[in-house]
Amino acid sequence: MALVSPWQARHPRPDAGAPTLGGTHDVVVVGGGITGLTTAGLLARGGLSVAVVEARRIGAGTTGGSTAKVSLLQGTTFSRIARRHPPSVLASYAAGNREGQAWLARFVAEHGVEAQRRPAYTYATSLVGRRRLRAEQRALDGVDLGPGPEVEWVEDPPLPYDTFGALRLADQLQVDPVALLEALADDARAHGVRIVEDARVRRVTGHVPARVVTDHGTVSARSVVLATGVPVLDRGGFFARVEPSRSYGLAFRTPTPAVDGMYLSADSPTRSLRDAPVSPGDPAGPDGHLLLVGGAGHRVGAAVSERERLDELRAWTSEHWPGAEETHAWSAQDYVPHHGLPYAGPLLPGRDDLLVAGGYAKWGLTNGVAAAHLLAARVLGGRVPWAGAYATWDPRELRGLPRSTRLNTQVAVELGWGWVRPTLRSHPLVGTPGEGEGVVRYDRVGTPTAVSVVDGVERRVSAVCSHLRGVLRWNDAEQSWDCPLHGSRFAPDGAVLEGPATCPLTGQ
């Protein structure tokens, strides 16, 4: 089942042919999302020779599946940070997001990217959610969100169901994220950046210059930036410092605008809402309106039915907007850092030639731009006053130790259980799974095999993740093999879809 966001459907990428890589650049940026392309453009403006290497196509990853809310009101993010970190860190986080939003607003205006100004709401559907809103309001009262409107309390936000109040921040921004990426890519190319798509990085070797080895050649650079959500290199152990999260989105045609702004619930299960203008080629047609509904998230590879999560969103939308007609369904992957803060800086202490950024916890449109400015400043020898909130190596990491311990205990349990589970539930393979299904079986003693049938084709690959040997689970909505350890995902034929894995599954 192909899950494609409205943005990805509007901006299909033409086949660029077989990629080729070689030569030497000042900087190689790995990843063609919001962070990678912004970083590349900033470095090129600074006079450096830059290449961007993207494993898939521009817009195929997390940014292209984003709800693309460029907002300083971010659910309950500020109160979560305030519980773990001192006011100075919270102020630096706010400053980084403020700078990221302001830069992006200027960029879209200057480059004609479709964007709208909307109020942002964080709302409650229970008394517990209301208490969370009050905590968020207190945290926001202590930071500078810049000139413009202030966060206000709204007792009855305009939604078609009962709520327990909301926070509202006017004049925020929403965009078409794939149109934004294409504009960033065009701007980067205009400044001399080389962008290579469909080339997956396998490893980085050497030290000044480093050799970036892909499945389509090798390129050398004085500095390497890993802008891939979670680093595709295990050095630094970042895969163990974040939780991979998969969430879902649906677009619906409505006869009139369904919401007046960008909404996010403070309660669980999370519900995200926003509108989107239609495009002439959209299924909604030129005269319709689009309502985007998101949520139903879970840890990647969890023992859940992804298809049921989408159906949950469909049923919820049908209840509150009975006339809505579905046009698109999609998903996206994000990484939530264990200490509540994003990161941008050296992959290893003292290694300014190997930089990394990520951990945006679903607020990548502001944090990704902020991270890009930090990385560019580091390469070019500049300084950013709010860099401390994004430090990759800092004693405050210890404040995330309880959560990190819990997450990695879950990983250890899943690793052991994954190898036992197939022996308890399966026997040597007899017959095949049904269309669109996948099962993990033991064809040989001690060897889990992933067997799937998609479009009438049966495929067998190793059921063992090529990253750290977790046993995979079938994703019944996207027809992929997902790893419950650190979020790697694979196509039915074993090709890598998401990192930190860089190598495909072996055939069986």
Short mmCIF file of N, CA and C in Angstrom, two decimals, residues 10 114 277-288 290:
data_model
loop_
_atom_site.label_atom_id
_atom_site.label_comp_id
_atom_site.label_asym_id
_atom_site.label_seq_id
_atom_site.Cartn_x
_atom_site.Cartn_y
_atom_site.Cartn_z
N ARG A 10 1.73 16.02 -5.08
CA ARG A 10 1.73 17.23 -5.91
C ARG A 10 3.05 17.44 -6.64
N GLU A 114 4.60 28.37 -1.43
CA GLU A 114 3.25 28.45 -0.89
C GLU A 114 3.28 28.34 0.63
N PRO A 277 -4.45 24.55 1.32
CA PRO A 277 -5.05 24.94 0.04
C PRO A 277 -4.94 23.79 -0.96
N VAL A 278 -5.90 23.69 -1.86
CA VAL A 278 -5.87 22.63 -2.85
C VAL A 278 -5.06 23.09 -4.05
N SER A 279 -4.63 22.11 -4.82
CA SER A 279 -3.92 22.34 -6.06
C SER A 279 -4.78 21.80 -7.19
N PRO A 280 -4.67 22.35 -8.40
CA PRO A 280 -5.51 21.87 -9.51
C PRO A 280 -5.43 20.37 -9.74
N GLY A 281 -4.29 19.75 -9.44
CA GLY A 281 -4.16 18.33 -9.67
C GLY A 281 -4.59 17.46 -8.51
N ASP A 282 -5.01 18.06 -7.39
CA ASP A 282 -5.40 17.29 -6.21
C ASP A 282 -6.72 16.55 -6.44
N PRO A 283 -6.88 15.39 -5.77
CA PRO A 283 -8.18 14.71 -5.81
C PRO A 283 -9.30 15.58 -5.25
N ALA A 284 -8.95 16.56 -4.39
CA ALA A 284 -9.98 17.44 -3.83
C ALA A 284 -10.59 18.34 -4.89
N GLY A 285 -9.89 18.53 -6.00
CA GLY A 285 -10.41 19.39 -7.05
C GLY A 285 -10.12 20.85 -6.77
N PRO A 286 -10.27 21.69 -7.76
CA PRO A 286 -9.90 23.11 -7.61
C PRO A 286 -10.80 23.88 -6.67
N ASP A 287 -12.00 23.37 -6.39
CA ASP A 287 -12.94 24.13 -5.56
C ASP A 287 -13.07 23.57 -4.15
N GLY A 288 -12.31 22.56 -3.80
CA GLY A 288 -12.46 21.95 -2.49
C GLY A 288 -11.54 22.56 -1.46
N LEU A 290 -8.97 21.16 1.93
CA LEU A 290 -8.35 19.99 2.53
C LEU A 290 -8.21 20.17 4.04
#
